[in-house]
Amino acid sequence: MPNLRLAYGRETQPVQLPDAFFAGVLEPRLEPEPAEPVARRIEAALDHPVGSPPLARLQRGVRRATVVVPDRTRYAAQERYVPVLVRRLCAGGLAPERITVLFATGTHRGHTAAERAAMAGDLPDGVELIDHDGADPDGMCDLGTTPGGARVAVNRRAVETDLLVLTGTMSFHYLAGYGGGRKCFAPGVAWHATCLALHRATLDGTGNALRHPACLPGRLEGNPFHAELLAACARAPVRPFLLQTALSPTGAVL
């Protein structure tokens, strides 16, 4: 009977499987982190983004910026890229007090102050670190509805800002095809009712609570959940700047 250890939080737990259930262990191919420092690669991504003007151009005349960051359930190397991003915003003329780091908790629990500080990394004094609270309807801004009928209400901090930066990591998602990007906006900083409405697009419409056949990992074409998330993100009154990481199985930034 093989003895395995599965990750559980920051620890591991022993798991024993009968021999009849055990076919073997698949090990990921580990890619080495590039030799160029992470901070320099992030700087290059801010200066030469794909499909967007450089961050420096977007922040001209900006008086307030909101940086949306995944919560603790979605590791994206936040502590490595958030400080670089905030330093660039400050270098462009924004005072730290005019920068908000908003953690996209969706329907998950909030963080402790220590957890927020650890995820945000080393930041200048004055930068506001806050959790999204999707249960607070007064903190939401109504942006209308998606083609699928989901009412889009999101955190005011992500709407009432001059510059919105969405961050995350490129990874498979079991329903949306891929995570990151538009998911950081909705359901990431959406009202709980919006989160539920958007997730209804994952059902096949038969009334039997079965998953839509196109809601699969790595599948975007014909995926109704992906389409609803894109439609929700398109409701943002300011065009977001997107910063995504790609991570190795060990969490190294590739």
Rosetta silent file (secondary structure, phi, psi, omega in degrees, C-alpha in Angstrom):
SEQUENCE: MPNLRLAYGRETQPVQLPDAFFAGVLEPRLEPEPAEPVARRIEAALDHPVGSPPLARLQRGVRRATVVVPDRTRYAAQERYVPVLVRRLCAGGLAPERITVLFATGTHRGHTAAERAAMAGDLPDGVELIDHDGADPDGMCDLGTTPGGARVAVNRRAVETDLLVLTGTMSFHYLAGYGGGRKCFAPGVAWHATCLALHRATLDGTGNALRHPACLPGRLEGNPFHAELLAACARAPVRPFLLQTALSPTGAVL
SCORE:     score description
SCORE:     0.000 S_00000001
   1 L     0.000  114.640 -176.879    0.000    0.000    0.000 S_00000001
   2 L   -68.386  144.819  176.198    1.748    3.215   -1.149 S_00000001
   3 E  -105.408  118.535 -178.518    2.152    6.069    1.301 S_00000001
   4 E  -117.606  158.852  174.004    1.543    9.485   -0.260 S_00000001
   5 E  -126.668  123.660 -179.456    1.532   13.009    1.124 S_00000001
   6 E  -106.881  142.959  179.551   -0.896   15.556   -0.314 S_00000001
   7 E   -64.389  138.425  177.539   -0.611   19.309    0.137 S_00000001
   8 E  -146.592  103.560 -173.050   -3.039   20.752    2.674 S_00000001
   9 L    64.078 -128.203  176.978   -2.675   24.481    3.342 S_00000001
  10 L   -96.510    3.766 -178.437    1.002   25.056    4.108 S_00000001
  11 E  -116.493 -173.705  172.099    1.432   21.501    5.367 S_00000001
  12 E  -129.126  155.268  178.673    0.978   17.989    3.965 S_00000001
  13 E  -124.871  139.321  179.190   -1.236   15.147    5.085 S_00000001
  14 E   -72.428  141.174  177.601   -0.519   11.402    4.714 S_00000001
  15 E  -133.874  132.170  177.642   -2.817    9.443    2.397 S_00000001
  16 E  -115.040  131.014  179.330   -2.851    5.680    1.968 S_00000001
  17 L  -118.027  140.646  172.727   -4.338    4.025   -1.114 S_00000001
  18 L   -62.059  148.604 -178.634   -4.998    0.327   -1.671 S_00000001
  19 H   -55.584  -33.357 -177.193   -2.686   -1.176   -4.285 S_00000001
  20 H   -67.837  -22.011 -178.836   -5.650   -1.798   -6.587 S_00000001
  21 H   -95.980   -2.463 -171.481   -6.349    1.951   -6.737 S_00000001
  22 L  -108.278  117.696  179.749   -2.751    3.008   -7.334 S_00000001
  23 L  -102.711  -17.759 -178.335   -1.444    3.312  -10.888 S_00000001
  24 L   142.211  179.680 -178.941    1.651    5.424  -10.216 S_00000001
  25 L  -116.979  127.248  175.428    2.784    8.991   -9.574 S_00000001
  26 L   -96.122  120.592  179.730    2.921   11.629  -12.298 S_00000001
  27 L  -100.306  134.387  177.879    5.631   14.181  -11.634 S_00000001
  28 L   -70.167  153.066  174.121    5.471   17.633  -13.295 S_00000001
  29 L   -80.093  117.492 -176.155    8.307   18.762  -15.491 S_00000001
  30 L   -85.440  121.387  177.206   10.058   21.447  -13.469 S_00000001
  31 L   -95.560  131.570  178.987   11.127   24.478  -15.490 S_00000001
  32 L   -68.898  145.381  175.820   13.979   26.542  -14.023 S_00000001
  33 L   -66.917  135.537 -179.942   13.219   30.169  -13.248 S_00000001
  34 L   -54.498  151.025 -176.776   14.840   32.429  -15.876 S_00000001
  35 L   -67.386  -31.060  179.605   18.174   33.924  -14.919 S_00000001
  36 L   -64.412  133.151 -177.447   16.932   37.486  -15.394 S_00000001
  37 L   -54.841  146.217 -178.510   15.652   38.864  -12.061 S_00000001
  38 H   -57.923  -44.464 -176.779   11.894   38.726  -11.550 S_00000001
  39 H   -59.009  -38.893 -179.104   11.641   42.466  -10.901 S_00000001
  40 H   -68.680  -37.359  178.663   13.284   43.238  -14.233 S_00000001
  41 H   -68.392  -36.429  176.663   10.919   40.911  -16.094 S_00000001
  42 H   -66.367  -41.998  176.821    7.929   42.533  -14.419 S_00000001
  43 H   -57.355  -43.159 -179.331    9.260   45.969  -15.372 S_00000001
  44 H   -63.989  -37.540  178.922    9.534   44.813  -18.978 S_00000001
  45 H   -67.007  -33.306  178.397    5.929   43.564  -18.902 S_00000001
  46 H   -72.466  -32.140 -178.988    4.754   46.960  -17.654 S_00000001
  47 H   -83.714  -29.412 -175.773    6.688   48.754  -20.399 S_00000001
  48 L  -132.742   62.705  179.606    5.810   46.381  -23.247 S_00000001
  49 L   -71.553  159.862  177.958    2.426   44.775  -22.509 S_00000001
  50 L   -89.677  121.865  175.335    0.611   42.680  -25.087 S_00000001
  51 L    74.621   18.638 -178.945   -2.453   44.398  -26.535 S_00000001
  52 L  -150.813  150.573  171.933   -2.302   47.444  -24.274 S_00000001
  53 L   -63.434  157.386  177.152   -0.459   50.765  -24.039 S_00000001
  54 L   -59.124  152.977 -179.211    2.416   50.826  -21.529 S_00000001
  55 H   -57.770  -39.003 -178.141    1.471   51.427  -17.920 S_00000001
  56 H   -59.072  -35.439  179.442    3.346   54.748  -17.925 S_00000001
  57 H   -73.785  -39.613 -177.908    1.066   56.071  -20.663 S_00000001
  58 H   -67.831  -28.056 -174.935   -2.120   54.866  -18.979 S_00000001
  59 L   -91.525    5.042  176.857   -1.283   56.508  -15.666 S_00000001
  60 L   -64.114  127.823  179.217   -0.773   59.997  -17.081 S_00000001
  61 L    75.841    3.085 -178.778   -3.063   62.387  -15.258 S_00000001
  62 L   -74.327  135.355  179.313   -4.304   59.630  -12.956 S_00000001
  63 L  -106.422  -17.654  179.598   -5.218   60.767   -9.455 S_00000001
  64 L  -151.415  139.312  179.770   -6.190   57.399   -7.967 S_00000001
  65 E  -130.439  143.270  174.952   -5.327   53.787   -8.805 S_00000001
  66 E  -121.719  125.453  178.468   -6.770   50.471   -7.669 S_00000001
  67 E  -108.524  114.918 -179.888   -4.731   47.281   -7.996 S_00000001
  68 E   -92.056  127.473 -172.580   -6.850   44.125   -7.751 S_00000001
  69 E  -125.847  138.086  177.589   -4.898   41.149   -6.404 S_00000001
  70 E   -59.192  153.590  178.757   -5.988   37.498   -5.994 S_00000001
  71 L   -81.623 -172.303 -173.298   -6.717   36.320   -2.480 S_00000001
  72 L   -67.238  -15.124  179.176   -4.821   33.638   -0.570 S_00000001
  73 L   -84.361   -5.967 -177.192   -6.597   30.810   -2.430 S_00000001
  74 L  -130.137   80.892 -177.572   -5.080   31.895   -5.765 S_00000001
  75 L   -68.060  130.269 -179.031   -1.310   32.150   -5.447 S_00000001
  76 L  -134.679   16.171 -171.949    0.146   34.309   -8.221 S_00000001
  77 L    64.390   39.652 -177.885    3.487   35.403   -6.680 S_00000001
  78 H   -54.532  -41.719 -175.437    1.694   38.530   -5.461 S_00000001
  79 H   -67.355  -11.195 -179.859    4.461   39.422   -3.030 S_00000001
  80 H   -98.064  -36.630 -176.824    6.890   39.623   -5.933 S_00000001
  81 H   -96.096  -27.190 -177.820    4.982   41.698   -8.479 S_00000001
  82 H   -62.079  -44.975  178.015    2.849   44.006   -6.312 S_00000001
  83 H   -59.587  -39.600  178.981    5.851   45.960   -4.928 S_00000001
  84 H   -64.164  -43.772 -179.490    7.248   46.482   -8.447 S_00000001
  85 H   -63.231  -45.742 -178.748    3.860   47.634   -9.702 S_00000001
  86 H   -66.067  -39.963  177.596    3.281   50.025   -6.795 S_00000001
  87 H   -60.529  -38.881  178.735    6.776   51.511   -7.136 S_00000001
  88 H   -66.486  -39.558  177.750    6.085   52.224  -10.795 S_00000001
  89 H   -63.732  -40.897  178.679    2.806   53.932   -9.936 S_00000001
  90 H   -67.057  -40.679  179.078    4.570   56.069   -7.341 S_00000001
  91 H   -63.576  -25.855  178.912    7.385   56.905   -9.758 S_00000001
  92 L   -83.275    1.575  174.486    4.723   58.104  -12.196 S_00000001
  93 L   114.422   -3.531  179.636    3.505   60.696   -9.712 S_00000001
  94 L   -84.241  131.377  173.415    0.929   58.913   -7.553 S_00000001
  95 L   -72.624  146.077  179.694    1.265   59.333   -3.801 S_00000001
  96 H   -53.330  -34.266 -178.747    1.081   56.014   -1.906 S_00000001
  97 H   -66.142  -13.250  179.968   -2.075   57.236   -0.178 S_00000001
  98 H  -102.682   14.658  178.295   -3.812   57.306   -3.567 S_00000001
  99 E  -117.679  127.343  177.277   -3.096   53.649   -4.310 S_00000001
 100 E  -115.087  128.527  170.542   -5.424   50.886   -3.111 S_00000001
 101 E  -100.056  113.045 -174.611   -4.544   47.189   -3.209 S_00000001
 102 E  -107.942  117.491 -177.717   -7.882   45.383   -3.275 S_00000001
 103 E   -84.429  123.935 -174.374   -7.836   41.648   -2.558 S_00000001
 104 E   -82.325   85.148 -177.350  -10.286   39.755   -4.762 S_00000001
 105 L   -82.766  -16.252 -177.651  -11.888   37.462   -2.216 S_00000001
 106 L    57.891 -118.590  175.667  -15.034   36.729   -4.240 S_00000001
 107 L  -104.428   10.715 -178.877  -17.134   34.653   -1.857 S_00000001
 108 L   -82.123  170.344  177.900  -14.110   33.506    0.190 S_00000001
 109 L   -69.420  160.086  175.151  -13.273   34.651    3.700 S_00000001
 110 L   -76.443  179.601 -178.365  -11.324   37.822    4.319 S_00000001
 111 L  -107.598  161.224  167.396   -7.691   37.969    5.403 S_00000001
 112 L   -79.388  164.418  177.660   -5.926   38.888    8.571 S_00000001
 113 H   -60.058  -37.514  179.715   -3.752   42.000    8.489 S_00000001
 114 H   -65.938  -38.819  178.595   -0.688   39.752    8.540 S_00000001
 115 H   -65.724  -42.754  178.208   -1.932   37.772    5.543 S_00000001
 116 H   -61.616  -44.185 -178.789   -2.578   40.942    3.545 S_00000001
 117 H   -63.813  -40.371 -179.206    0.867   42.308    4.368 S_00000001
 118 H   -66.033  -39.515 -179.369    2.567   39.039    3.395 S_00000001
 119 H   -72.464  -33.846 -176.802    0.767   38.877    0.040 S_00000001
 120 H   -78.277  -23.948 -178.980    1.383   42.536   -0.807 S_00000001
 121 L    79.122 -162.232 -174.919    5.117   42.429   -0.076 S_00000001
 122 L   -83.021  104.352 -176.809    7.288   45.416    0.795 S_00000001
 123 L  -117.829  156.995  175.325    5.243   48.535    0.004 S_00000001
 124 L   -64.241  151.157  175.310    5.637   52.240    0.830 S_00000001
 125 L   -60.945  140.712  176.962    3.773   53.524    3.863 S_00000001
 126 L   106.982  -20.905  178.007    0.338   54.849    3.010 S_00000001
 127 L   -69.177  129.813 -177.622   -0.755   52.247    0.443 S_00000001
 128 E   -84.603  127.618  176.831   -4.194   50.979    1.444 S_00000001
 129 E  -112.952  114.149 -178.219   -4.607   47.200    1.718 S_00000001
 130 E  -136.437  153.617  174.420   -8.241   46.105    1.904 S_00000001
 131 E   -91.463  142.708  168.595  -10.327   42.988    1.363 S_00000001
 132 L   -68.793  138.771  176.267  -13.280   42.933   -0.964 S_00000001
 133 L  -120.753   94.201 -176.823  -16.514   42.291    0.953 S_00000001
 134 L   -72.623   -6.789  178.807  -19.017   40.799   -1.448 S_00000001
 135 L   -91.191   -1.860 -177.700  -21.688   40.583    1.241 S_00000001
 136 L  -101.778   96.583 -177.442  -21.914   44.379    1.556 S_00000001
 137 H   -64.351  -26.610 -179.785  -24.398   45.642   -1.066 S_00000001
 138 H   -71.045  -19.188  178.903  -23.711   49.267   -0.100 S_00000001
 139 H   -89.873    5.887 -176.794  -20.098   48.843   -1.163 S_00000001
 140 E  -103.455  158.216  174.382  -21.086   47.796   -4.672 S_00000001
 141 E  -122.075  125.959 -176.769  -21.652   49.747   -7.878 S_00000001
 142 E   -80.256  124.632 -177.425  -24.312   48.473  -10.299 S_00000001
 143 E  -114.475   14.025  178.909  -23.005   48.160  -13.862 S_00000001
 144 E    98.273 -156.040 -175.836  -26.031   46.628  -15.561 S_00000001
 145 E  -127.898  157.897  175.789  -26.507   43.071  -16.772 S_00000001
 146 L   -85.531  167.879  175.410  -24.702   40.552  -18.973 S_00000001
 147 L   -57.657  -27.351  179.044  -26.282   38.979  -22.067 S_00000001
 148 L   -83.751   -0.673  176.304  -27.010   35.963  -19.880 S_00000001
 149 L    94.262    6.387  178.957  -28.980   38.087  -17.437 S_00000001
 150 L   -79.156  127.251  175.377  -26.483   38.321  -14.574 S_00000001
 151 E   -74.282  124.176 -176.692  -26.657   41.623  -12.720 S_00000001
 152 E   -97.484  105.353  174.561  -23.112   42.991  -12.530 S_00000001
 153 E  -124.507  122.972 -175.149  -22.465   44.748   -9.220 S_00000001
 154 E  -129.866  165.821 -178.341  -18.819   45.159   -8.196 S_00000001
 155 E   -55.682  132.240 -178.454  -16.763   46.817   -5.497 S_00000001
 156 H   -58.919  -30.147 -179.170  -16.809   50.616   -5.776 S_00000001
 157 H   -64.489  -25.999  179.007  -13.036   50.719   -5.333 S_00000001
 158 H   -87.138   -8.905 -177.226  -12.685   48.916   -8.662 S_00000001
 159 L  -110.454  -47.136 -176.848  -15.076   51.312  -10.397 S_00000001
 160 L   -87.463   65.554 -178.603  -14.557   54.733   -8.831 S_00000001
 161 L  -147.144  158.299  178.517  -10.899   54.963   -9.814 S_00000001
 162 L   -86.288  -29.817 -178.300   -8.885   56.511  -12.618 S_00000001
 163 E  -136.031  123.253  178.206   -6.689   53.461  -13.217 S_00000001
 164 E  -112.349  122.736  178.127   -7.727   49.846  -12.660 S_00000001
 165 E  -115.364  119.077  176.132   -5.019   47.169  -12.687 S_00000001
 166 E   -99.881  132.280 -178.122   -6.131   43.540  -12.657 S_00000001
 167 E  -127.569  166.323  179.101   -3.505   40.984  -11.671 S_00000001
 168 E   164.843 -160.676  178.612   -3.310   37.222  -11.317 S_00000001
 169 E  -131.557  148.968  177.367   -1.733   34.143  -12.811 S_00000001
 170 L   -82.193  115.482 -177.637   -2.353   32.189  -16.004 S_00000001
 171 L  -153.320  161.936  175.725   -3.611   28.770  -14.961 S_00000001
 172 E   -69.625  146.595  173.006   -6.218   26.189  -15.865 S_00000001
 173 E  -128.908  135.425 -171.428   -9.662   26.601  -14.330 S_00000001
 174 L   -67.618  -15.234  178.634  -12.023   23.667  -14.087 S_00000001
 175 L  -121.683  -39.091 -173.457  -15.039   25.689  -15.317 S_00000001
 176 L   -89.823    1.588 -176.045  -13.828   28.912  -16.941 S_00000001
 177 E    88.650  -63.160  177.497  -11.139   27.326  -19.108 S_00000001
 178 E  -138.833  149.722  177.127   -8.439   29.527  -17.612 S_00000001
 179 L   -88.629 -169.440  178.089   -8.200   31.574  -14.436 S_00000001
 180 L    72.839 -170.077  175.409   -6.894   35.091  -13.931 S_00000001
 181 L    54.046 -120.190 -174.245   -7.780   38.083  -16.067 S_00000001
 182 H   -61.431  -25.355  179.674  -11.508   38.715  -16.183 S_00000001
 183 H   -68.125  -23.847  178.980  -12.079   36.431  -13.165 S_00000001
 184 H   -68.760  -28.384  179.018  -10.192   38.895  -10.963 S_00000001
 185 H   -83.754  -53.654  177.320  -12.900   41.482  -11.711 S_00000001
 186 L  -142.755  118.256   17.684  -15.931   39.208  -11.587 S_00000001
 187 L   -88.808    0.802 -171.006  -16.393   37.162   -9.508 S_00000001
 188 L   -50.787  -48.685 -179.348  -13.236   38.423   -7.769 S_00000001
 189 L  -122.120   34.107 -178.246  -14.577   41.779   -6.561 S_00000001
 190 E   -98.254  159.270  172.483  -18.253   41.211   -7.322 S_00000001
 191 L   -60.549  146.268 -178.081  -21.324   41.196   -5.110 S_00000001
 192 H   -56.476  -39.772  179.002  -22.181   37.715   -3.841 S_00000001
 193 H   -63.534  -34.517  176.397  -25.431   37.698   -5.834 S_00000001
 194 H   -66.954  -42.140  178.452  -23.420   38.510   -8.969 S_00000001
 195 H   -57.221  -45.876 -179.886  -21.032   35.644   -8.245 S_00000001
 196 H   -65.236  -42.605 -179.194  -23.943   33.206   -8.007 S_00000001
 197 H   -63.293  -41.019  179.645  -25.611   34.560  -11.149 S_00000001
 198 H   -65.485  -40.125 -178.087  -22.406   34.267  -13.174 S_00000001
 199 H   -70.587  -16.779  175.573  -21.805   30.707  -12.014 S_00000001
 200 H   -63.978  -22.284  178.349  -25.256   29.678  -13.224 S_00000001
 201 H   -67.723  -11.963  178.577  -23.760   29.869  -16.708 S_00000001
 202 H   -81.589   -8.860 -178.687  -21.797   26.717  -15.857 S_00000001
 203 E   -88.844  155.811 -173.751  -25.032   24.663  -15.819 S_00000001
 204 L   -84.425   -1.126  175.673  -26.379   22.912  -18.892 S_00000001
 205 L    83.543    4.455 -179.274  -29.859   24.445  -18.650 S_00000001
 206 L   -85.221  -11.839 -175.997  -31.721   21.181  -18.165 S_00000001
 207 L    86.027    3.203 -178.660  -32.671   21.962  -14.588 S_00000001
 208 L  -101.689   11.631  179.050  -30.742   18.937  -13.340 S_00000001
 209 L    57.793   37.647  177.307  -27.755   20.941  -12.019 S_00000001
 210 L   -97.341  148.220 -178.663  -25.443   19.320  -14.563 S_00000001
 211 E   -72.336  140.079  175.263  -22.321   21.069  -15.825 S_00000001
 212 L   -62.271  136.298 -174.774  -22.396   22.573  -19.297 S_00000001
 213 L   -63.747  -18.948  179.708  -20.236   20.345  -21.545 S_00000001
 214 L   -93.252   -2.539  178.448  -18.099   23.303  -22.702 S_00000001
 215 L   -87.810   83.651 -172.521  -17.208   24.427  -19.147 S_00000001
 216 L  -135.328  158.952  173.853  -13.892   22.600  -19.014 S_00000001
 217 L   -60.766  133.417  177.395  -10.235   23.284  -18.167 S_00000001
 218 L    76.198    4.448 -178.114   -8.457   24.866  -21.134 S_00000001
 219 L  -108.862  117.448  174.483  -11.709   25.381  -23.069 S_00000001
 220 L  -109.690  -38.977 -177.789  -12.713   28.911  -24.075 S_00000001
 221 L   -64.244  124.894  178.365  -14.522   28.374  -27.364 S_00000001
 222 L    73.320    8.421 -178.543  -18.226   27.909  -26.747 S_00000001
 223 L   -85.964  109.124 -175.339  -17.744   28.161  -22.987 S_00000001
 224 H   -67.911  -29.334  178.077  -20.769   30.109  -21.645 S_00000001
 225 H   -66.842  -45.830  176.393  -19.128   30.788  -18.282 S_00000001
 226 H   -58.564  -42.820 -178.942  -16.123   32.365  -19.991 S_00000001
 227 H   -63.391  -40.668  179.288  -18.455   34.443  -22.174 S_00000001
 228 H   -67.871  -38.424  178.640  -20.368   35.728  -19.144 S_00000001
 229 H   -65.371  -41.411  176.979  -17.150   36.621  -17.325 S_00000001
 230 H   -62.104  -42.814 -179.590  -15.904   38.563  -20.340 S_00000001
 231 H   -64.009  -38.448  178.462  -19.216   40.394  -20.588 S_00000001
 232 H   -65.983  -43.947 -179.664  -19.059   41.292  -16.892 S_00000001
 233 H   -65.949  -33.245  178.655  -15.498   42.599  -17.187 S_00000001
 234 L   -65.036  -15.121  178.011  -16.465   44.638  -20.247 S_00000001
 235 L   -77.839  -10.957  179.210  -18.823   46.578  -17.947 S_00000001
 236 L   -59.670  129.581 -176.802  -15.853   48.167  -16.173 S_00000001
 237 L   -70.391  -19.845  174.989  -16.064   51.928  -16.839 S_00000001
 238 L  -118.485  141.517 -179.570  -12.284   52.173  -17.219 S_00000001
 239 L   -69.977  121.755 -177.199  -10.277   49.830  -19.389 S_00000001
 240 L   -73.283  149.843  166.670   -8.194   47.652  -17.049 S_00000001
 241 E   -94.323  133.663 -173.169   -4.470   47.142  -17.359 S_00000001
 242 E  -112.483  126.938  175.389   -3.728   43.441  -17.005 S_00000001
 243 E  -124.546  117.036 -177.804   -0.629   41.954  -15.358 S_00000001
 244 E  -123.546  144.715  173.294   -0.431   38.152  -15.248 S_00000001
 245 E  -104.304  161.622  169.854    2.276   35.774  -14.067 S_00000001
 246 L  -123.146  125.624 -173.483    3.063   32.269  -15.277 S_00000001
 247 E  -114.951  147.955  172.014    4.272   29.974  -12.499 S_00000001
 248 L   -78.856  169.541  177.799    6.122   26.683  -12.382 S_00000001
 249 L   -58.747  -21.543  179.437    4.736   23.850  -10.197 S_00000001
 250 L   -93.542    1.544  178.948    7.055   25.055   -7.429 S_00000001
 251 L    91.912    6.167  177.645    5.781   28.664   -7.640 S_00000001
 252 L   -73.704  142.712  179.073    8.725   30.114   -9.560 S_00000001
 253 E   -82.180  120.161 -176.460    7.860   33.005  -11.894 S_00000001
 254 L   -92.409    0.000    0.000    8.602   31.919  -15.465 S_00000001
